Coordinates of C-alpha atoms and ligand atoms in Angstrom, one line a residue:
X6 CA 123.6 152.0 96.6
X7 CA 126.6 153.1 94.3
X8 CA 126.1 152.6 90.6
X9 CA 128.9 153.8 87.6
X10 CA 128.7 157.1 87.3
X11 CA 128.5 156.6 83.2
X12 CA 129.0 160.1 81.9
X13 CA 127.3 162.6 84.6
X14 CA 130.2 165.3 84.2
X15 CA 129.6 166.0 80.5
X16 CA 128.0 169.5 80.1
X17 CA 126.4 169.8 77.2
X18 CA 125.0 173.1 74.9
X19 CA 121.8 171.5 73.3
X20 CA 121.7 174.4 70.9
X21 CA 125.4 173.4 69.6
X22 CA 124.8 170.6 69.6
X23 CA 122.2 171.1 67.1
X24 CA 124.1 173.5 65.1
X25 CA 125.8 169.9 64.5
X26 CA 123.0 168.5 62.4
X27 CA 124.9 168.7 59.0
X28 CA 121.7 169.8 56.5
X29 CA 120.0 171.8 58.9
X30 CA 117.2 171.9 56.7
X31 CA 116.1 168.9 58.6
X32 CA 115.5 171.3 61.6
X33 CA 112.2 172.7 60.9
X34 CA 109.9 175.0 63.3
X35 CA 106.7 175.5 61.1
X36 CA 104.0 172.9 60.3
X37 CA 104.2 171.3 56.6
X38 CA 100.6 171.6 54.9
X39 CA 99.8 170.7 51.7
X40 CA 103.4 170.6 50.3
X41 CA 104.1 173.8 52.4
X42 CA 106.1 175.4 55.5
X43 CA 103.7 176.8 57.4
X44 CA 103.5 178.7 60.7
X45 CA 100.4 178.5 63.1
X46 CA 97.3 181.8 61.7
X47 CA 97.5 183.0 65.3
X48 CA 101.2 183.2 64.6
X49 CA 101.4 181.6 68.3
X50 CA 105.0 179.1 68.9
X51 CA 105.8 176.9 71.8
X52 CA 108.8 175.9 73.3
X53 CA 110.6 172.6 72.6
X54 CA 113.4 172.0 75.0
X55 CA 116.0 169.1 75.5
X56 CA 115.1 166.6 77.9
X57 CA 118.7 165.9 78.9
X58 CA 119.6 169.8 79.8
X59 CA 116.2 171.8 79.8
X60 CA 117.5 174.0 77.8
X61 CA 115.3 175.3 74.4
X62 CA 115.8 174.2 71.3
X63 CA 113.7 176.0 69.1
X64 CA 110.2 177.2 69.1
X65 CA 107.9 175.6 67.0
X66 CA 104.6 176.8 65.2
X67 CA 101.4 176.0 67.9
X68 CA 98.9 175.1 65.2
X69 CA 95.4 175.0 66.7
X70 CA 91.9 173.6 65.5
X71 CA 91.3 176.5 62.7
X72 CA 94.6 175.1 61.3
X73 CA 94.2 171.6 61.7
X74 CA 90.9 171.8 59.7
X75 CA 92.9 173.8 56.9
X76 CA 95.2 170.6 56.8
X77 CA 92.1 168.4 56.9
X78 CA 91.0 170.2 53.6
X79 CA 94.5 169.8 51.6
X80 CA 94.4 166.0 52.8
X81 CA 90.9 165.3 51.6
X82 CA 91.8 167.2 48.3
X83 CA 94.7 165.1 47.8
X84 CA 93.1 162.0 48.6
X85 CA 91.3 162.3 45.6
X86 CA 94.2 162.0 43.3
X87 CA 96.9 159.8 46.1
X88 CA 93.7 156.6 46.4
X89 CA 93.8 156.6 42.4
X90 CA 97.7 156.0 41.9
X91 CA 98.8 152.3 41.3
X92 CA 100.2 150.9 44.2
X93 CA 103.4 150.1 42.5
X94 CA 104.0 154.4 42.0
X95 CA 102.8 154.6 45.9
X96 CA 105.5 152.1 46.4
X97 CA 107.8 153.5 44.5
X98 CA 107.8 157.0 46.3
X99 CA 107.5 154.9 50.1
X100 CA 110.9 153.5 48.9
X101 CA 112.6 156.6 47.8
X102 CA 111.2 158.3 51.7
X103 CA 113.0 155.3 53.1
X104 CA 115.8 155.8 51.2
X105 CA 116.2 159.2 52.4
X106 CA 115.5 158.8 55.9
X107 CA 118.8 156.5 55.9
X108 CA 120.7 158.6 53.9
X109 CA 120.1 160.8 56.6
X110 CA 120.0 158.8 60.0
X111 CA 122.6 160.5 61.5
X112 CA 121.7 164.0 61.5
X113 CA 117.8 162.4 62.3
X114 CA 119.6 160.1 65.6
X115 CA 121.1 163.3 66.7
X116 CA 117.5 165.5 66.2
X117 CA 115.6 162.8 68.2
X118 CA 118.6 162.5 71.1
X119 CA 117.8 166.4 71.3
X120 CA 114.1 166.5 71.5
X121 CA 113.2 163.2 73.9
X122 CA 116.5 162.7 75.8
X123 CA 117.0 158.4 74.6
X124 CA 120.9 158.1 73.8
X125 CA 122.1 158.6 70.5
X126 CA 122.9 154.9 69.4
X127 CA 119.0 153.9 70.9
X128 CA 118.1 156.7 68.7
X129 CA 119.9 155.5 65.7
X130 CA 118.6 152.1 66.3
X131 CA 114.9 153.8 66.1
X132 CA 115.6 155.5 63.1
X133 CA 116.8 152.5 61.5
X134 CA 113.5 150.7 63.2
X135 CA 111.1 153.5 62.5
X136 CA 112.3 153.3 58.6
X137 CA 112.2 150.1 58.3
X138 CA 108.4 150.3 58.6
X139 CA 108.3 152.4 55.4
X140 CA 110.4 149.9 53.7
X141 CA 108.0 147.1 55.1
X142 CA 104.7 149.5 54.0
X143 CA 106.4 150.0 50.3
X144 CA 106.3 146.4 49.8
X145 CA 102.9 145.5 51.0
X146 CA 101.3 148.2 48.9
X147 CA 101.5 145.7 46.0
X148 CA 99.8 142.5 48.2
X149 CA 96.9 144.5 49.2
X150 CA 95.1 141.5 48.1
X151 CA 91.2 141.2 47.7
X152 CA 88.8 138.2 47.2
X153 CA 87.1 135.9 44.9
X154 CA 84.0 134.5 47.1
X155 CA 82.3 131.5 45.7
X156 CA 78.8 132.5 44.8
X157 CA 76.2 130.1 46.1
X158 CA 74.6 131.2 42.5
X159 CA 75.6 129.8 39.4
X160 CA 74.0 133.6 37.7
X161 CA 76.5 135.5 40.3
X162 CA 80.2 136.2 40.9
X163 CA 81.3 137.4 44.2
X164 CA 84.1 140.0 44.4
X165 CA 85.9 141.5 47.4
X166 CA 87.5 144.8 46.7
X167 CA 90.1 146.6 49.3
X168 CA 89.9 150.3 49.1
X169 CA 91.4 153.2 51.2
X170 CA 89.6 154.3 54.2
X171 CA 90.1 157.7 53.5
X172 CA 92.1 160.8 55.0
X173 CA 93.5 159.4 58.6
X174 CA 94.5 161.4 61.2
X175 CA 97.2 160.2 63.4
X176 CA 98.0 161.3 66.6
X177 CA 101.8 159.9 68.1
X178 CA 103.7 160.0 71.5
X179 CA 107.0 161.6 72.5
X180 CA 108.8 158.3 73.5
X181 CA 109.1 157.0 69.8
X182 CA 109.4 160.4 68.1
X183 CA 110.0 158.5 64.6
X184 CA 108.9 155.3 65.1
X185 CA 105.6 155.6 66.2
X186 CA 104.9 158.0 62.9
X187 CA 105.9 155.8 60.2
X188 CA 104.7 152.8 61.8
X189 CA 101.3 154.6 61.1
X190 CA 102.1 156.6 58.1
X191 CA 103.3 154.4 55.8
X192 CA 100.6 151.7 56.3
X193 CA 98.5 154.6 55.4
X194 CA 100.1 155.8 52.3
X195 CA 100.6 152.6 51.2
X196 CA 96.7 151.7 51.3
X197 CA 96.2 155.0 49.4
X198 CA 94.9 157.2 52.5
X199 CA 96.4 160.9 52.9
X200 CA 97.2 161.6 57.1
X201 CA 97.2 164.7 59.0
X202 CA 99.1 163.9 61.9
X203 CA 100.3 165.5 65.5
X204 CA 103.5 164.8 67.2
X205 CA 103.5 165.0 70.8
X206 CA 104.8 168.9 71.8
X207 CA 107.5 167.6 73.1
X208 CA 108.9 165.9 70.0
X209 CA 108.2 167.8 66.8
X210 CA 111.4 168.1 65.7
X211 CA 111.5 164.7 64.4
X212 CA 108.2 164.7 63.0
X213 CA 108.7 167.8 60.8
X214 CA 111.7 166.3 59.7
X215 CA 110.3 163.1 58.1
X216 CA 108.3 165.7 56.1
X217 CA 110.9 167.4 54.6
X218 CA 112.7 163.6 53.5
X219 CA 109.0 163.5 52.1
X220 CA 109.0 166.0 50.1
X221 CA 112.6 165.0 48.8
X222 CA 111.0 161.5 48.0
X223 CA 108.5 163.3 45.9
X224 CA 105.2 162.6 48.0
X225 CA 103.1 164.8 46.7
X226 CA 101.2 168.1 48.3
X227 CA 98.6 167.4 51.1
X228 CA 99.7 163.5 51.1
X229 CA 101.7 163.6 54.0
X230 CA 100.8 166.9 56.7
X231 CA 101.9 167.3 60.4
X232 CA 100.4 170.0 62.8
X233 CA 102.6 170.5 65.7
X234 CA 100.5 172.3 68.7
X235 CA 101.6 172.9 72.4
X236 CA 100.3 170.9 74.9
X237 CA 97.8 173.7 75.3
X238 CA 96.5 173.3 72.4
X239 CA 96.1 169.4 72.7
X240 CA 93.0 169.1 73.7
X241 CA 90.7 171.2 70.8
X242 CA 93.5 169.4 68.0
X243 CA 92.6 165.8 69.5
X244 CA 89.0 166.9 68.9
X245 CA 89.6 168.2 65.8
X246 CA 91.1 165.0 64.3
X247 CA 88.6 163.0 66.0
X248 CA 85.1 165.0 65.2
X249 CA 86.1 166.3 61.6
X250 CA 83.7 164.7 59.2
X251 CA 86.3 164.6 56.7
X252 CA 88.5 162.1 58.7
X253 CA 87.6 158.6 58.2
X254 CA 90.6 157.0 60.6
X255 CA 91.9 157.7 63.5
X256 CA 95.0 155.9 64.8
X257 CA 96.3 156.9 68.7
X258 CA 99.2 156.0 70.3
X259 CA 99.5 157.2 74.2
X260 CA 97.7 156.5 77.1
X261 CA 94.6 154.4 77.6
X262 CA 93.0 157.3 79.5
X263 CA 93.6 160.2 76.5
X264 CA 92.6 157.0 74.2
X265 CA 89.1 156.2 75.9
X266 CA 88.4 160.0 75.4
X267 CA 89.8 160.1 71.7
X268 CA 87.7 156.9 70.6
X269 CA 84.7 158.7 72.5
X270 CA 84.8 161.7 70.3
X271 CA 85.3 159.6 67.1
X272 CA 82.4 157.4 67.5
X273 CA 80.2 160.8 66.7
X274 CA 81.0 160.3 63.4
X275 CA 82.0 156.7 63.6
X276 CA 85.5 156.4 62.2
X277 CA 87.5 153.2 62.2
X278 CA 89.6 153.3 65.1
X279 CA 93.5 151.7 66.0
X280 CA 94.2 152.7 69.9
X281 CA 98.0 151.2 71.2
X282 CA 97.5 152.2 74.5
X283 CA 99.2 151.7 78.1
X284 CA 100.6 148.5 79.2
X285 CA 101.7 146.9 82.6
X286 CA 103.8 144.0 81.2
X287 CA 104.7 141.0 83.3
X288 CA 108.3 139.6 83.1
X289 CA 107.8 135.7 84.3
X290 CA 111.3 134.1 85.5
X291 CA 110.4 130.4 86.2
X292 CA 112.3 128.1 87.7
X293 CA 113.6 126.1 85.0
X294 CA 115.7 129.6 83.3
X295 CA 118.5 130.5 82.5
X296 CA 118.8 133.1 85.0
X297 CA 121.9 135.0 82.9
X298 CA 119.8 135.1 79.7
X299 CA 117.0 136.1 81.8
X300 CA 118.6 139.3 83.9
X301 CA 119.9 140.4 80.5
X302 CA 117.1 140.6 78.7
X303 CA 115.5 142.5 81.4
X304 CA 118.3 145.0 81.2
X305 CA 117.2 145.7 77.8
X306 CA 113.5 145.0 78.1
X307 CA 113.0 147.6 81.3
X308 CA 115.2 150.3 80.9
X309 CA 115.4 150.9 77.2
X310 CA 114.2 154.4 76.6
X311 CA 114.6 155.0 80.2
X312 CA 111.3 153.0 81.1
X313 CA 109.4 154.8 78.3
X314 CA 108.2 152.7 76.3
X315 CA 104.5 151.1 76.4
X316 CA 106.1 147.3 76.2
X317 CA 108.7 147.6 79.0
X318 CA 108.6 145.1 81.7
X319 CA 106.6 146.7 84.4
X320 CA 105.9 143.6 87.0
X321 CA 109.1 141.5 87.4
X322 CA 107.8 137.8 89.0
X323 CA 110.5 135.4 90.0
X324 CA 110.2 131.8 91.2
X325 CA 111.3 131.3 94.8
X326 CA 113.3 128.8 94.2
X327 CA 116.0 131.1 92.2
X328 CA 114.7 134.6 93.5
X329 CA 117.7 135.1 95.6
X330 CA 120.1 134.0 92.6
X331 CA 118.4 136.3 90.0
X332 CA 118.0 139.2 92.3
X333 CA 122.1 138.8 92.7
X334 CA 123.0 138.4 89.1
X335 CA 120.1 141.7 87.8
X336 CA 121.7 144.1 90.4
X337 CA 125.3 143.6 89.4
X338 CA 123.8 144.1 85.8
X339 CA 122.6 147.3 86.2
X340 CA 125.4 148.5 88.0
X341 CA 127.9 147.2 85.8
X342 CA 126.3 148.2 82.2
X343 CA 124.1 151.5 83.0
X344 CA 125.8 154.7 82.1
X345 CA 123.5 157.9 82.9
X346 CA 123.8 161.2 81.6
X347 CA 123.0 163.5 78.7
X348 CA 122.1 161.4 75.6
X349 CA 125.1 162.8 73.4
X350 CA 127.7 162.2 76.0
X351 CA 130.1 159.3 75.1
X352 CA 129.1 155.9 76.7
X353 CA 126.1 156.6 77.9
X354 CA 123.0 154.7 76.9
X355 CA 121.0 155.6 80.0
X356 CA 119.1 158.8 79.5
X357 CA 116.7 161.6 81.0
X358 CA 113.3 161.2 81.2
X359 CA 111.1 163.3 79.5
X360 CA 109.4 165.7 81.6
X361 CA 109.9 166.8 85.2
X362 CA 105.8 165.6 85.6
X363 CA 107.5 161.6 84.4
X364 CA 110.2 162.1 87.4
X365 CA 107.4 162.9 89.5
X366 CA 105.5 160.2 88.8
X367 CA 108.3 157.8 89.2
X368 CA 108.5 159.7 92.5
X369 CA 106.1 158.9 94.0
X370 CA 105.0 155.6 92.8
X371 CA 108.7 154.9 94.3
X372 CA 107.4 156.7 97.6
X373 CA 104.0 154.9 97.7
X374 CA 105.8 151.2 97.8
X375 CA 108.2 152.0 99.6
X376 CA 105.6 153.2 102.7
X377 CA 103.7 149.7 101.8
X378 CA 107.3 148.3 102.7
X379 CA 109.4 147.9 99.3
X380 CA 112.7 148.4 100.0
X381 CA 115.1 149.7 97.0
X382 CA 118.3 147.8 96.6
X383 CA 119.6 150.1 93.6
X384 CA 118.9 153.5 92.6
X385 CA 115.6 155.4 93.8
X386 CA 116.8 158.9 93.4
X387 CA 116.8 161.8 90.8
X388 CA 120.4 161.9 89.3
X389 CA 122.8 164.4 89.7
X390 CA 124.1 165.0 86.3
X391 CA 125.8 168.5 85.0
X392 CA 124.3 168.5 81.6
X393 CA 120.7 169.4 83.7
X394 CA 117.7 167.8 82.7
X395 CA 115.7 165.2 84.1
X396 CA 117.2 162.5 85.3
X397 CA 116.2 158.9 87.5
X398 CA 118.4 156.1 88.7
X399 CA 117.8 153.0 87.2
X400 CA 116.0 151.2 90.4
X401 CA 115.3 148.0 91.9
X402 CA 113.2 147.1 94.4
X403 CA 111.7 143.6 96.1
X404 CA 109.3 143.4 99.1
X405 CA 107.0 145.6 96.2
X406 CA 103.1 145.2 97.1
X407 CA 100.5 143.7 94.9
X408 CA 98.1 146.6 95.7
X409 CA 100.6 150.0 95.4
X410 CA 100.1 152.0 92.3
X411 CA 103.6 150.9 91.1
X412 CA 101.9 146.9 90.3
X413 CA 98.8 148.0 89.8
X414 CA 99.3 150.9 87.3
X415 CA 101.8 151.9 84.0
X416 CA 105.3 152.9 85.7
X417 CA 106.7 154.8 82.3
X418 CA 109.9 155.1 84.5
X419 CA 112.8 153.2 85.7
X420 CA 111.3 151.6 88.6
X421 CA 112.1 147.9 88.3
X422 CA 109.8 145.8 91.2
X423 CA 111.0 141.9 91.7
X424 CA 108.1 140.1 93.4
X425 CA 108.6 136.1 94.5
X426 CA 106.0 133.7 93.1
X427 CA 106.0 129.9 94.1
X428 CA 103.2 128.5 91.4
X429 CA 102.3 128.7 87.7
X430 CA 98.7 129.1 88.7
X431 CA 99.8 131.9 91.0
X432 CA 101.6 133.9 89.2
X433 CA 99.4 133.8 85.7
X434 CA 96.8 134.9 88.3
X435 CA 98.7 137.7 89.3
X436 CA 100.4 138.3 85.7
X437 CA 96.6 138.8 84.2
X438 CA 95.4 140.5 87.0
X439 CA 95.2 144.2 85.7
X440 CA 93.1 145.9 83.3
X441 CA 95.3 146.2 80.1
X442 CA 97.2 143.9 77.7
X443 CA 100.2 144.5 75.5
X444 CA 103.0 142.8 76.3
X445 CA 104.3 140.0 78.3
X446 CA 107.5 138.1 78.6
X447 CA 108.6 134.5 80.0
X448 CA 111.7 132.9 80.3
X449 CA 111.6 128.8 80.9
X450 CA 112.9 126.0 78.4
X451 CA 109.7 123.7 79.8
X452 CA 107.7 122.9 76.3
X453 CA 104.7 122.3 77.6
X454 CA 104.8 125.5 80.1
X455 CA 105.9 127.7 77.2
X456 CA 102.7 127.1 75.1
X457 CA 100.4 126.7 78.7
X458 CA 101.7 130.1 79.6
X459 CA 101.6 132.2 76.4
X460 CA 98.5 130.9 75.8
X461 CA 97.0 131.8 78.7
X462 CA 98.7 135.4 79.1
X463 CA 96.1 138.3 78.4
X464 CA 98.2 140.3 76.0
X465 CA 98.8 140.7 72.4
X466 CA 102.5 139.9 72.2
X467 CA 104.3 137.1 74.3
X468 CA 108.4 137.5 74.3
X469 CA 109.2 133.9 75.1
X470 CA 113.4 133.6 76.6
X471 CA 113.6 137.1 74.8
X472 CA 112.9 140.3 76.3
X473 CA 112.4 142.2 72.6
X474 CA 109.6 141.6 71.1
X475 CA 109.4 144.7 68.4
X476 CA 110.0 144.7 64.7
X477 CA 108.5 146.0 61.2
X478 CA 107.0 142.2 60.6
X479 CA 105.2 141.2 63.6
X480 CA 102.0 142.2 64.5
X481 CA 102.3 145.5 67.3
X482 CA 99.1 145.5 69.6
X483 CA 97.3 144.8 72.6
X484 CA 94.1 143.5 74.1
X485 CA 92.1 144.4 76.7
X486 CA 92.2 148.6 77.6
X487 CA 95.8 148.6 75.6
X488 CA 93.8 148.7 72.3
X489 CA 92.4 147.8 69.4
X490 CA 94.0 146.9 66.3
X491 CA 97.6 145.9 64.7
X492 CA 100.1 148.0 63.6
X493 CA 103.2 147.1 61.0
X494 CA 103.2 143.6 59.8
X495 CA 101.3 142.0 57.0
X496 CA 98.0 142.9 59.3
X497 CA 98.9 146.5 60.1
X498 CA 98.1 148.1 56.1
X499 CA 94.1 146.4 56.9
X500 CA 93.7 149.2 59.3
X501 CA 93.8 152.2 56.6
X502 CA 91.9 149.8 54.3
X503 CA 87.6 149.4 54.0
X504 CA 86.2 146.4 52.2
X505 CA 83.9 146.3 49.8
X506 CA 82.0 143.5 48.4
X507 CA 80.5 143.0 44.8
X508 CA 77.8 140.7 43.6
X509 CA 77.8 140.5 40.1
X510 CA 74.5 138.8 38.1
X511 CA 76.0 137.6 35.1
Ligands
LIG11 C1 105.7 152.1 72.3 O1 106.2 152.2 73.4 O2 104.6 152.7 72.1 C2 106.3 151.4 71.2 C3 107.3 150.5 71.5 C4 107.9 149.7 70.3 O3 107.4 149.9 69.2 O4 108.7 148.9 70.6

């Protein structure tokens, strides 16, 4: 089925294109340890290429478990002076990284459009999202509150002290090269823990980046490290950051399978853990919608990032009585407002995917309903699109299965399935019928539904007639195998943070 054609015919040279960053000292290939550019001890560099052209960007330094432990070192050493400043100078310096990360958000947008493919206004809007949780983290710094507990002993008083855990190590996905960092990061600072973290080998760039606006904020030496490493390397680094005494944290984002194994490894030494894992949200239309607002939200809600994202709406259910109606109005959508093609191309906001392994997945989860009898009524091929790179049609499909992988499992694509419901109790059975947890989103303007249903849906965040659900001062988690604990919000700085209790005879 035809769709606009966006901006297919624009060929692109990702390396002029990053010749266009204006301070190219944001464009870094070495790790920053300990206040320092450093490359990898087996000298060893991987290949970073654009997403939207497959062509290489740069080659960064592959840092492996010997170096990771060196970083390890510089952040233990610093913790020991970073836990003892007042919150107000950790503050202080959080506000001057946010300060420079806008200063710079263009040259950043333009860096992350490179690296992961998501067009450059999505990727200014996560650069302004992604600082916004340093701003938020420079604030709570100061309301890192502890307790007066009344003593049931007139001879005692009861204290409750907040302290940081320790150094954290920090491990982030490709699909929010910026984001997901400082949504860890800065909670971490600001509790007075030192990190160590590792992009995902695909996105680096951004990463090394925020270091350098570090360094310009004056965060000092061993405070803030990143170790990029290939995805060969993945597997003894993960270790590394999740076995190394030293480490006292470990916060994950990615999938729930790499997260079971990373939480594994940690409980040997029994760090405090925060997992965001996979997700499988349902999108509930009910009959009492309005089915405009509805279909435009999913617009946003499924296909931002391509489908990337761990909160997009994976299960689309829609009441029978306005099935037809919706299914009209969401097709026309897509075909009107999607424009595909390379990330920098004018008017596009529909980008590659990341990898060709993500295309074929969507592949053949597409393949696999469609045999069960899901017929596609927009979309459902690779895109033709000069720049290169790896591109999927926005698609639709009803008649979708309850039992093919594409319901049962994470899509991470832009596979959009509308399945027909005909009760509450039906469809809450269906909504909660998976093993995972993070998101899920309703749309009806029935009171008493709206708390029934978000209630009784088994995730951590509800978008109720709203398909966005992310910002700095909510609460960003999941329950079930999408996770344990909260990130940015008033809750998100606990996670960095131990308590300790005093009992004082007088
Ligand atoms: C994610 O996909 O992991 C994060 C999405 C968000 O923060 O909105």
């Amino acid at each position: 089925m035809s769709q606009k054609r966006g901006n297919q015919d624009y060929a692109i040279s990702s390396k002029d294109e990053l010749g266009k960053i204006k301070d190219q000292r944001l464009v870094r290939l070495d790790a920053y340890v300990n206040g320092k550019w450093v490359g990898a001890t087996s000298d060893r560099r991987f290949e970073v290429t654009d997403p939207g052209t497959l062509q290489t960007i740069g080659h960064v330094a592959d840092m492996n478990a010997h170096d990771v432990s060196k970083a390890v070192d510089a952040a233990s050493d610093a913790f020991g002076k970073w836990s003892k400043t007042t919150a107000k100078e950790r503050a202080s310096l959080l506000r001057k990284w946010y300060d420079q990360v806008m200063a710079n958000k263009d040259d950043l947008a333009r860096l992350m459009t490179l690296e992961c493919g998501k067009p450059l206004a999505e990727a200014a809007g996560e650069i302004g999202y992604g600082a916004s949780f340093i701003e938020w983290f420079s604030e709570e710094a100061k309301r890192a509150y502890g307790d007066v507990v009344p003593s049931p002993m007139s001879s005692t008083r009861m204290v409750v002290l907040k302290q940081p855990v320790g150094v954290a190590g920090i491990i982030t996905p490709y699909n929010f090269p910026t984001a997901m960092i400082t949504r860890k990061v800065a909670a971490a600072l600001a509790a007075g823990c030192t990190v160590v973290v590792r992009p995902a080998h695909e996105t680096p760039f951004s990463a090394l980046a925020l270091c350098e606006l570090a360094e310009r904020a004056g965060i000092p030496p061993g405070v803030f490290n990143v170790v990029p490493s290939s995805g060969e390397n993945t597997p003894e680094v993960g270790k590394e950051l999740t076995t190394n005494p030293k480490i006292r944290k470990v916060s994950f984002t990615g999938s729930t399978n790499v997260g079971k194994l990373l939480m594994s490894q940690a409980s040997s030494t029994m760090k405090k853990i925060s997992m965001e894992l996979g997700g499988n949200a349902p999108f509930i239309v009910f009959e009492d919608a309005s089915i405009r607002d509805a279909a435009e939200q999913l617009i946003l809600c499924k296909f931002r990032n391509s489908g990337q994202t761990c909160v997009c709406a994976n299960r689309i259910y829609v009441h029978d009585k306005v099935y037809d109606e919706f299914v009209s109005v969401f097709t026309s959508l897509v075909k009107e407002k999607l424009r595909i093609g390379h990330g920098l191309a004018p008017g596009v906001n529909f980008g590659p995917m990341i990898t060709e392994r993500g295309l074929a997945k969507t592949e053949e989860q597409l393949q696999r309903a469609v045999k069960a009898g899901a017929k596609v009524i927009v979309g459902g091929n690779r895109a033709n699109v000069k720049s290169g790179g790896n591109f999927f049609e926005p698609t639709v499909l009803v008649n979708v299965s309850d039992d093919v992988p594409m319901t049962c499992e994470e899509t991470f694509g832009p596979l959009c399935p509308i399945y027909r419901f005909t009760t509450e109790e039906e469809v809450m059975c269906r909504a909660n019928n998976v093993p995972v947890g993070l998101a899920g989103y309703f749309f009806s303007r029935d009171i008493g539904r709206i708390f029934r249903v978000a209630e009784a849906l088994e995730v951590g965040m509800v978008g109720v007639n709203i398909g966005s659900i992310s910002t700095e001062v909510a609460p960003f988690g999941g329950v079930k195998e999408s996770g344990v604990g909260r990130e940015g919000s008033r809750y998100g700085i606990d996670e960095y943070l131990n308590i300790k209790y005093l009992n004082i005879a007088l």
